[in-house]
Coordinates of C-alpha atoms in Angstrom, one line a residue:
Chain J
X13 CA 34.6 159.3 62.0
X14 CA 33.0 157.2 59.5
X15 CA 33.0 153.6 61.4
X16 CA 30.8 151.8 59.1
X17 CA 28.4 152.3 56.0
X18 CA 26.5 150.5 54.0
X19 CA 27.8 149.2 50.8
X20 CA 25.1 147.7 49.2
X21 CA 23.2 150.4 48.0
X22 CA 19.2 150.0 47.5
X23 CA 19.6 150.2 44.2
X24 CA 22.3 149.1 41.3
X25 CA 22.9 148.9 37.7
X26 CA 25.5 147.4 35.6
X27 CA 25.8 147.3 31.8
X28 CA 28.8 146.1 29.4
X29 CA 29.6 144.0 26.6
X30 CA 32.0 141.0 25.7
X31 CA 32.3 140.7 21.8
X32 CA 29.4 140.6 19.9
X33 CA 26.9 140.5 23.2
X34 CA 25.9 143.3 25.5
X35 CA 24.5 142.9 28.8
X36 CA 22.5 145.6 31.4
X37 CA 21.0 144.4 34.5
X38 CA 19.9 145.9 37.7
X39 CA 18.9 144.8 41.5
X40 CA 16.5 147.4 43.1
X41 CA 15.3 147.0 47.0
X42 CA 11.9 145.4 47.5
X43 CA 8.7 147.6 48.7
X44 CA 8.8 145.3 52.1
X45 CA 12.7 145.9 52.9
X46 CA 12.5 149.5 51.9
X47 CA 9.5 150.1 54.8
X48 CA 11.2 148.2 57.0
X49 CA 14.8 149.9 56.2
X50 CA 16.5 146.8 55.9
X51 CA 18.3 147.2 52.4
X52 CA 18.2 145.1 49.5
X53 CA 19.4 141.3 50.2
X54 CA 19.6 140.5 46.7
X55 CA 22.9 140.5 44.8
X56 CA 24.4 140.4 41.3
X57 CA 27.8 140.1 40.3
X58 CA 29.2 139.8 36.2
X59 CA 32.4 139.2 35.5
X60 CA 34.5 138.2 32.6
X61 CA 37.9 136.1 31.5
X62 CA 38.8 136.3 27.9
X63 CA 35.1 135.2 25.8
X64 CA 33.7 134.1 29.0
X65 CA 30.8 136.2 30.5
X66 CA 30.0 135.3 33.8
X67 CA 26.9 136.2 35.5
X68 CA 25.4 135.4 38.8
X69 CA 22.7 136.3 40.7
X70 CA 21.4 135.7 44.2
X71 CA 18.6 135.7 47.0
X72 CA 19.7 136.6 50.4
X73 CA 16.7 134.9 52.4
X74 CA 15.1 137.4 54.4
X75 CA 13.7 135.5 57.4
X76 CA 17.5 135.1 57.6
X77 CA 19.2 137.4 59.6
X78 CA 22.5 137.8 57.4
X79 CA 20.9 137.0 54.2
X80 CA 22.6 139.8 52.5
X81 CA 25.9 138.6 53.1
X82 CA 24.7 135.1 51.9
X83 CA 23.9 136.4 48.8
X84 CA 26.7 138.9 48.2
X85 CA 29.4 136.3 49.1
X86 CA 27.7 133.4 46.9
X87 CA 28.1 135.1 44.2
X88 CA 31.5 136.6 44.9
X89 CA 33.3 133.4 45.9
X90 CA 31.3 131.3 43.1
X91 CA 32.2 133.6 40.0
X92 CA 35.6 133.6 41.5
X93 CA 35.9 129.9 41.8
X94 CA 34.1 129.0 38.3
X95 CA 36.2 131.5 36.4
X96 CA 39.4 130.3 38.1
X97 CA 39.1 126.4 36.7
X98 CA 38.7 127.9 32.9
X99 CA 41.7 128.8 30.5
X100 CA 41.8 132.2 29.2
X101 CA 40.5 131.0 25.6
X102 CA 40.5 134.4 24.0
X103 CA 39.5 133.9 20.3
X104 CA 39.8 137.7 20.0
X105 CA 41.8 141.1 20.7
X106 CA 41.9 141.7 24.0
X107 CA 40.7 144.9 25.3
X108 CA 39.4 146.2 28.3
X109 CA 35.9 147.0 28.6
X110 CA 34.8 150.3 30.4
X111 CA 32.4 150.0 32.9
X112 CA 31.3 153.6 33.7
X113 CA 29.4 155.4 36.5
X114 CA 29.9 154.3 40.0
X115 CA 31.3 151.5 39.3
X116 CA 34.8 152.1 38.3
X117 CA 35.1 153.7 41.5
X118 CA 34.4 150.3 43.5
X119 CA 37.2 148.8 45.0
X120 CA 36.9 144.9 45.7
X121 CA 38.1 142.2 47.7
X122 CA 36.4 138.7 48.3
X123 CA 35.9 138.8 52.0
X124 CA 33.6 140.3 53.8
X125 CA 35.5 142.8 55.5
X126 CA 35.1 146.2 56.7
X127 CA 35.6 148.0 53.2
X128 CA 34.0 145.6 51.2
X129 CA 31.8 146.8 48.4
X130 CA 29.2 145.5 46.3
X131 CA 30.5 145.9 42.4
X132 CA 27.9 145.4 39.8
X133 CA 30.6 144.5 37.4
X134 CA 34.5 143.5 37.9
X135 CA 37.1 144.4 35.7
X136 CA 38.0 141.9 33.2
X137 CA 41.3 140.7 34.7
X138 CA 44.3 138.6 32.8
X139 CA 43.8 141.6 30.0
X140 CA 47.0 142.0 27.7
X141 CA 49.0 139.4 27.0
X142 CA 47.8 135.7 28.1
X143 CA 48.1 132.3 27.4
X144 CA 45.5 131.3 25.7
X145 CA 43.8 127.5 26.5
X146 CA 41.1 125.2 24.5
X147 CA 37.6 125.2 25.8
X148 CA 37.0 122.5 27.7
X149 CA 34.2 119.8 26.9
X150 CA 31.2 121.4 28.5
X151 CA 30.8 118.4 31.0
X152 CA 33.9 119.5 32.4
X153 CA 32.7 123.1 32.4
X154 CA 29.9 121.8 34.4
X155 CA 31.8 120.0 36.9
X156 CA 33.8 123.3 37.2
X157 CA 30.4 124.9 38.6
X158 CA 29.2 122.0 40.8
X159 CA 32.9 122.4 42.0
X160 CA 32.5 126.3 42.5
X161 CA 29.1 125.5 44.3
X162 CA 31.2 123.0 47.1
X163 CA 33.6 126.1 47.3
X164 CA 30.9 128.6 48.1
X165 CA 28.8 126.6 50.7
X166 CA 32.6 126.0 52.1
X167 CA 33.3 130.0 52.1
X168 CA 29.4 130.5 53.6
X169 CA 30.2 127.8 56.2
X170 CA 33.8 129.0 57.5
X171 CA 32.3 132.7 57.3
X172 CA 29.3 131.4 59.6
X173 CA 31.9 129.7 62.1
X174 CA 34.0 132.6 62.2
X175 CA 31.0 135.3 63.4
X176 CA 29.7 132.6 65.7
X177 CA 26.7 132.0 63.3
X178 CA 24.6 129.4 61.9
X179 CA 25.2 128.7 58.3
X180 CA 21.7 129.3 57.9
X181 CA 21.7 132.9 59.1
X182 CA 23.5 133.4 55.6
X183 CA 21.0 131.4 53.6
X184 CA 20.8 132.5 50.1
X185 CA 19.4 131.1 46.3
X186 CA 21.9 130.9 43.6
X187 CA 21.8 131.3 39.8
X188 CA 25.1 131.6 37.8
X189 CA 25.8 131.4 34.2
X190 CA 29.1 130.9 32.4
X191 CA 28.7 131.9 29.0
X192 CA 31.1 131.7 25.7
X193 CA 30.5 134.7 23.4
X194 CA 32.5 132.9 20.5
X195 CA 31.3 129.0 20.9
X196 CA 28.1 130.9 22.3
X197 CA 27.0 128.0 24.6
X198 CA 26.3 128.6 28.0
X199 CA 26.9 126.7 31.3
X200 CA 24.3 127.1 34.1
X201 CA 24.3 126.5 37.9
X202 CA 21.1 127.2 39.9
X203 CA 19.6 126.5 43.5
X204 CA 16.4 127.8 44.8
X205 CA 13.8 130.0 43.2
X206 CA 14.6 132.5 40.4
X207 CA 14.9 131.5 36.7
X208 CA 17.0 131.5 33.4
X209 CA 15.0 132.8 30.8
X210 CA 15.9 132.1 27.2
X211 CA 14.3 134.5 24.5
X212 CA 13.9 132.9 21.2
X213 CA 14.2 135.1 17.8
X214 CA 10.7 133.8 17.1
X215 CA 9.6 136.3 20.1
X216 CA 8.8 132.9 22.7
X217 CA 10.5 132.6 25.8
X218 CA 11.8 129.1 27.0
X219 CA 12.7 128.5 30.5
X220 CA 16.4 127.5 30.7
X221 CA 16.1 126.6 34.7
X222 CA 13.2 127.3 37.2
X223 CA 12.3 125.7 40.3
X224 CA 10.0 123.3 39.5
X225 CA 8.3 120.0 41.6
X226 CA 8.5 122.0 44.8
X227 CA 5.1 122.9 46.5
X228 CA 4.6 126.6 47.0
X229 CA 6.3 127.8 50.3
X230 CA 9.2 126.2 49.7
X231 CA 13.0 127.2 48.9
X232 CA 16.2 125.4 48.8
X233 CA 19.4 127.7 49.7
X234 CA 22.9 126.7 49.1
X235 CA 23.7 127.0 52.9
X236 CA 21.5 123.8 53.5
X237 CA 23.4 120.8 54.3
X238 CA 22.2 118.6 51.4
X239 CA 22.2 121.5 49.0
X240 CA 23.9 119.1 46.3
X241 CA 20.3 117.4 46.1
X242 CA 18.8 120.2 44.8
X243 CA 20.9 122.2 43.0
X244 CA 20.5 121.9 39.0
X245 CA 23.3 122.3 36.2
X246 CA 22.6 122.0 32.1
X247 CA 23.6 123.5 29.0
X248 CA 22.1 125.9 26.2
X249 CA 23.1 126.9 23.0
X250 CA 22.4 130.2 21.7
X251 CA 22.6 129.5 18.2
X252 CA 21.2 126.2 17.8
X253 CA 18.3 126.9 20.0
X254 CA 17.6 130.3 18.1
X255 CA 17.9 132.6 21.1
X256 CA 18.3 136.2 21.0
X257 CA 18.6 137.0 24.5
X258 CA 18.8 135.5 27.5
X259 CA 18.0 136.6 31.3
X260 CA 18.9 136.1 34.6
X261 CA 16.4 136.9 37.5
X262 CA 15.7 136.3 41.4
X263 CA 12.5 135.5 42.3
X264 CA 10.9 138.9 43.2
X265 CA 10.7 139.6 39.6
X266 CA 10.1 135.9 38.5
X267 CA 7.2 135.9 40.3
X268 CA 5.7 138.2 38.4
X269 CA 6.5 137.9 34.8
X270 CA 6.6 133.5 35.1
X271 CA 2.8 133.0 36.0
X272 CA -0.2 134.3 34.3
X273 CA -2.8 135.6 33.8
X274 CA -2.3 136.0 30.6
X275 CA -1.1 133.3 29.9
X276 CA 1.5 134.1 27.3
X277 CA 2.7 136.6 30.4
X278 CA 6.6 135.5 29.8
X279 CA 6.6 135.7 26.5
X280 CA 5.3 139.2 26.4
X281 CA 7.3 140.6 29.3
X282 CA 10.5 139.0 27.7
X283 CA 9.5 141.0 24.0
X284 CA 9.0 143.9 26.6
X285 CA 11.9 144.0 28.3
X286 CA 14.4 143.2 24.7
X287 CA 12.6 146.0 23.2
X288 CA 12.8 148.6 25.7
X289 CA 16.4 147.8 26.5
X290 CA 17.3 147.9 22.4
X291 CA 15.5 150.9 22.0
X292 CA 17.4 152.9 24.5
X293 CA 20.4 155.3 23.3
X294 CA 23.0 153.1 25.1
X295 CA 23.6 150.2 27.7
X296 CA 24.2 152.7 30.6
X297 CA 21.1 154.1 30.1
X298 CA 19.3 151.0 29.6
X299 CA 20.5 150.2 33.0
X300 CA 19.4 152.9 34.3
X301 CA 15.8 152.6 33.0
X302 CA 16.0 149.0 33.8
X303 CA 16.7 149.7 37.5
X304 CA 14.2 152.2 37.7
X305 CA 11.4 150.4 36.2
X306 CA 12.9 147.2 39.0
X307 CA 12.8 149.7 41.6
X308 CA 9.3 151.3 40.9
X309 CA 6.9 149.2 39.7
X310 CA 4.0 148.2 41.9
X311 CA 1.6 144.9 41.6
X312 CA -0.4 143.8 44.3
X313 CA 1.3 141.2 47.0
X314 CA 4.9 141.9 45.2
X315 CA 7.0 143.2 47.8
X316 CA 10.3 141.5 47.5
X317 CA 14.0 142.7 46.1
X318 CA 14.0 142.4 42.3
X319 CA 17.0 141.7 40.2
X320 CA 17.4 141.0 36.4
X321 CA 20.5 140.9 34.2
X322 CA 19.7 140.5 30.3
X323 CA 22.3 139.4 27.9
X324 CA 21.9 139.9 24.5
X325 CA 23.0 140.6 21.0
Chain B
X3 CA 15.8 164.7 23.3
X4 CA 16.1 163.3 26.8
X5 CA 15.0 159.8 27.0
X6 CA 12.1 158.7 29.1
X7 CA 13.0 156.4 32.1
X8 CA 9.8 155.2 32.4
X9 CA 9.8 151.4 31.1
X10 CA 6.2 149.7 29.4
X11 CA 6.9 145.9 30.5
X12 CA 4.0 143.6 30.6
X13 CA 3.7 141.8 34.3
X14 CA 1.4 139.3 35.7
X15 CA -1.8 140.1 36.6
X16 CA -2.1 137.1 39.0
X17 CA -2.0 137.1 43.1
X18 CA 0.0 135.1 45.1
X19 CA -2.2 134.7 48.2
X20 CA -2.0 133.9 51.6
X21 CA -4.5 131.6 52.8
X22 CA -6.1 131.8 56.6
X23 CA -8.3 128.9 58.0
X24 CA -10.2 129.9 61.1
X25 CA -11.5 126.9 62.2
X26 CA -13.8 128.2 64.9
X27 CA -15.7 125.7 67.5
X28 CA -19.3 126.6 67.8
X29 CA -20.9 124.1 70.1
X30 CA -23.2 124.3 72.7
X31 CA -20.3 124.8 75.6
X32 CA -19.7 128.0 73.6
X33 CA -22.8 129.3 74.5
X34 CA -23.0 133.2 75.8
X35 CA -20.0 135.0 76.4
X36 CA -17.8 133.0 74.5
X37 CA -19.8 133.0 71.1
X38 CA -20.0 136.7 71.6
X39 CA -16.4 136.9 72.2
X40 CA -15.4 134.7 69.1
X41 CA -17.6 136.7 67.2
X42 CA -16.1 139.8 68.1
X43 CA -12.7 138.3 67.8
X44 CA -13.3 137.7 63.9
X45 CA -14.1 141.2 63.8
X46 CA -10.6 142.6 65.6
X47 CA -8.9 140.1 63.5
X48 CA -10.2 141.4 59.8
X49 CA -9.5 145.4 61.6
X50 CA -6.2 144.6 62.3
X51 CA -5.1 143.2 59.0
X52 CA -7.1 145.1 56.8
X53 CA -4.8 148.1 58.5
X54 CA -1.3 146.6 57.0
X55 CA -0.7 147.1 53.8
X56 CA 1.3 143.8 53.1
X57 CA -1.4 141.6 54.5
X58 CA -4.0 143.2 53.2
X59 CA -2.8 142.9 49.5
X60 CA -2.4 138.7 50.2
X61 CA -4.5 138.0 53.0
X62 CA -7.6 135.7 51.7
X63 CA -9.6 134.5 54.4
X64 CA -11.8 131.1 55.3
X65 CA -13.8 130.7 58.5
X66 CA -15.5 127.2 59.0
X67 CA -17.3 126.7 62.1
X68 CA -18.4 123.5 63.8
X69 CA -21.3 122.8 66.2
X70 CA -24.9 122.1 65.5
X71 CA -23.7 122.6 61.7
X72 CA -20.4 122.4 60.1
X73 CA -20.4 125.1 57.9
X74 CA -17.8 126.9 55.6
X75 CA -19.4 130.2 56.2
X76 CA -17.2 132.0 53.7
X77 CA -17.7 129.2 50.6
X78 CA -14.0 129.2 49.9
X79 CA -11.5 131.8 50.7
X80 CA -12.4 135.5 50.3
X81 CA -10.5 138.9 50.2
X82 CA -10.0 140.0 53.5
X83 CA -12.1 143.1 52.8
X84 CA -15.0 141.0 52.1
X85 CA -15.0 138.8 55.1
X86 CA -18.2 139.2 56.8
X87 CA -19.7 136.8 59.1
X88 CA -23.0 135.9 60.1
X89 CA -23.8 135.8 63.8
X90 CA -22.6 133.2 64.9
X91 CA -24.9 130.5 67.3
X92 CA -23.6 128.3 69.9
X93 CA -25.1 124.6 69.6
X94 CA -24.9 121.3 69.4
X95 CA -21.8 118.7 69.9
X96 CA -18.0 118.8 68.8
X97 CA -17.8 117.3 65.4
X98 CA -14.0 118.7 65.0
X99 CA -13.7 115.7 62.3
X100 CA -16.0 117.1 59.8
X101 CA -14.6 120.5 60.0
X102 CA -11.1 119.1 60.0
X103 CA -12.8 117.5 56.5
X104 CA -13.9 120.7 55.4
X105 CA -10.9 122.2 55.6
X106 CA -9.4 119.5 53.3
X107 CA -11.9 119.9 50.8
X108 CA -11.3 123.7 50.5
X109 CA -7.5 123.3 50.6
X110 CA -7.9 120.9 47.4
X111 CA -10.3 123.0 45.6
X112 CA -9.2 126.8 46.9
X113 CA -5.5 126.8 47.4
X114 CA -3.7 127.1 43.7
X115 CA -0.5 125.7 42.9
X116 CA 2.2 127.4 41.1
X117 CA 2.6 126.4 37.6
X118 CA 5.8 127.9 36.0
X119 CA 4.4 129.3 32.9
X120 CA 0.8 128.9 34.2
X121 CA -1.0 130.3 37.2
X122 CA 0.6 131.9 40.1
X123 CA 0.3 129.6 43.3
X124 CA -0.8 130.4 46.7
X125 CA 1.4 130.7 49.8
X126 CA 1.1 128.1 52.5
X127 CA -1.9 128.2 54.0
X128 CA -2.1 129.0 57.7
X129 CA -4.5 127.3 59.7
X130 CA -5.9 128.3 63.0
X131 CA -8.3 125.7 64.7
X132 CA -9.8 126.9 68.0
X133 CA -12.2 124.5 69.9
X134 CA -13.4 124.1 73.9
X135 CA -14.0 120.0 74.3
X136 CA -13.0 116.9 73.2
X137 CA -14.6 116.3 69.5
X138 CA -17.2 114.3 69.0
X139 CA -17.0 112.3 65.7
X140 CA -14.2 110.6 63.7
X141 CA -11.5 113.1 63.8
X142 CA -8.4 110.6 63.6
X143 CA -8.7 110.5 59.8
X144 CA -8.4 113.5 58.4
X145 CA -6.0 114.6 61.4
X146 CA -3.8 112.2 59.6
X147 CA -4.2 113.8 56.3
X148 CA -3.6 116.9 57.8
X149 CA -0.4 115.6 59.5
X150 CA 1.1 114.4 56.4
X151 CA 0.2 117.8 54.4
X152 CA 2.3 119.6 57.6
X153 CA 4.9 116.9 57.1
X154 CA 5.3 117.8 53.4
X155 CA 5.8 121.2 54.4
X156 CA 2.6 122.8 52.7
X157 CA 1.0 123.5 55.7
X158 CA 1.3 125.5 59.1
X159 CA -1.7 124.8 61.6
X160 CA -1.6 126.0 65.2
X161 CA -4.5 124.5 67.4
X162 CA -5.5 126.3 70.5
X163 CA -7.7 124.6 73.3
X164 CA -9.9 127.0 75.3
X165 CA -12.1 126.7 78.5
X166 CA -12.4 124.5 81.4
X167 CA -13.3 121.5 79.4
X168 CA -10.4 120.9 77.5
X169 CA -7.4 119.2 79.2
X170 CA -3.7 119.4 78.0
X171 CA -4.1 115.4 77.2
X172 CA -6.8 115.8 74.7
X173 CA -5.1 118.7 73.3
X174 CA -2.0 116.9 72.4
X175 CA -4.0 114.2 70.9
X176 CA -5.9 116.5 68.6
X177 CA -2.9 118.9 67.8
X178 CA -1.8 119.5 64.7
X179 CA 1.6 121.4 64.7
X180 CA 2.1 123.9 68.0
X181 CA -0.5 123.9 70.3
X182 CA -1.7 126.3 73.1
X183 CA -4.6 126.6 75.8
X184 CA -6.5 129.6 77.3
X185 CA -9.3 130.7 78.8
X186 CA -12.4 131.3 77.3
X187 CA -13.5 135.0 78.6
X188 CA -13.6 138.0 76.5
X189 CA -10.0 139.3 77.4
X190 CA -8.8 135.8 76.2
X191 CA -10.4 135.6 73.0
X192 CA -9.3 139.4 72.3
X193 CA -5.7 138.6 73.2
X194 CA -5.8 135.7 70.7
X195 CA -7.5 137.0 67.8
X196 CA -4.9 140.0 68.2
X197 CA -2.3 137.4 68.1
X198 CA -3.7 135.6 65.2
X199 CA -3.6 138.8 63.1
X200 CA 0.3 139.5 64.3
X201 CA 1.0 136.3 63.1
X202 CA -0.9 136.3 59.6
X203 CA 0.8 139.9 59.4
X204 CA 4.2 138.8 60.1
X205 CA 3.7 135.5 57.6
X206 CA 2.6 138.1 55.0
X207 CA 5.8 139.7 55.5
X208 CA 7.8 136.7 55.2
X209 CA 6.5 135.1 52.6
X210 CA 8.3 136.5 49.7
X211 CA 10.9 134.4 52.2
X212 CA 9.2 130.6 52.1
X213 CA 11.6 129.2 54.1
X214 CA 10.1 131.7 56.8
X215 CA 7.2 129.4 56.7
X216 CA 9.5 126.3 56.4
X217 CA 9.6 123.9 59.3
X218 CA 13.6 124.0 59.4
X219 CA 13.6 127.7 60.4
X220 CA 10.0 127.8 62.9
X221 CA 7.5 129.9 61.2
X222 CA 7.5 133.8 62.0
X223 CA 5.1 134.0 64.6
X224 CA 5.1 136.7 67.3
X225 CA 5.6 136.0 70.8
X226 CA 2.1 134.7 71.8
X227 CA 0.4 137.0 74.7
X228 CA 0.6 135.9 78.6
X229 CA -3.0 134.1 78.2
X230 CA -1.9 131.6 75.5
X231 CA 0.0 128.7 77.5
X232 CA 2.5 126.4 74.9
X233 CA 1.6 122.9 75.4
X234 CA 4.7 121.1 74.2

């Protein structure tokens, strides 16, 4: 009898579309975890509600014994709560967007109980007839995200208590972006490292959110008691900022593309990723290529899990 | 036509290093077998770190000796495979203060800070101080500076006293971070450097998760060998 199994695969790819926006992403185990047979500790999740696209990536802290649970719980609980507050707000005819490949077969619940599986994309909920509501002011959406942060922090604490463990055993970073595809505006919540990167139409990249002002070797996590002092939130405007894409990534990749030399590495990286994704015949193929690349490129000193989600028009 | 799977994406050419500093006492009291054991210990450290895939890629070393002269033998940080030491000579007093000042100079000059959009910074430096006697110069001022950095969690320091001339009170006074005491025989030096190698290799694996080096959750160091007695 199969009594337990790893439901957090070493590689996972996600892809889909909402309105005029497409997304492709992937998460791959790092060299070190792979060699030590520890599995991937990053998690990612893409969800939606009406015109809201919600993307979350998290990095379970490697020295925390249950970092993988931390990151998986964080992306699930946070996106669940963030979307819960939002009105449906759909400006177009509702249609189901398929999530092909293995993802369709996955079932999901929001508690890490036996049978819990990581899914890259959750099927869109509230399909069909739904009550529409106005988009709340953006400041209010930001408040929803802080509240989702509070909720997720509690979920992690409660889970740790149930397991008889220290909450820091589930230490995780979290970067989540709520993007309204009709308004073309986004709101983000971010604690810890990793980055939210915008790519402008002129080819220049812009760091929308990145951990700054901390010495190398320090990272803040959602499980720490003073997490509120370190989380960041903000908005971005896809049209006004002249963006053509934005990307969410964990530090395993951010460390390899945000720092030089060369000086213009971030611009070059972002343009290369976009070019490769757009040049691929389908979103599914692009996601497969992306996760293959994430899981196989080698750089000296780059050992960590790597996660990237690209949202583009 | 089948689509190619590979992607052509530019990535950073920078390297995030793990700086490791060895501050080694070469005062007169180390003459004879201890200085020989010290030399062999450094060679052992190099071999063991080089044999680890992850450590080999990230560990850069600086060796500062303090005795008759106070010298940074490596002139800053060098990759582990380029670590070569001249024959060590024992002599003079124990100018720990000067060695600590040299360490601070190198930390300020050689350890890089991360700047998003700029250079990839280094990981938190790891410093091992090995001494066999009471310091003979002003060591309190540079120690205070290093303690501040340690409190800011930008530095990890382990202090080890060796031999019969160092008592626990002295060790506690000079210690920056966890401190240990050991004998000054060849077996103790060998065990010490093997443990230093293991610590460096362990830290090099946890540094992708920097909290592994933080104060909140203790630096991931392997259990010290029996020859090292922890001084609370």
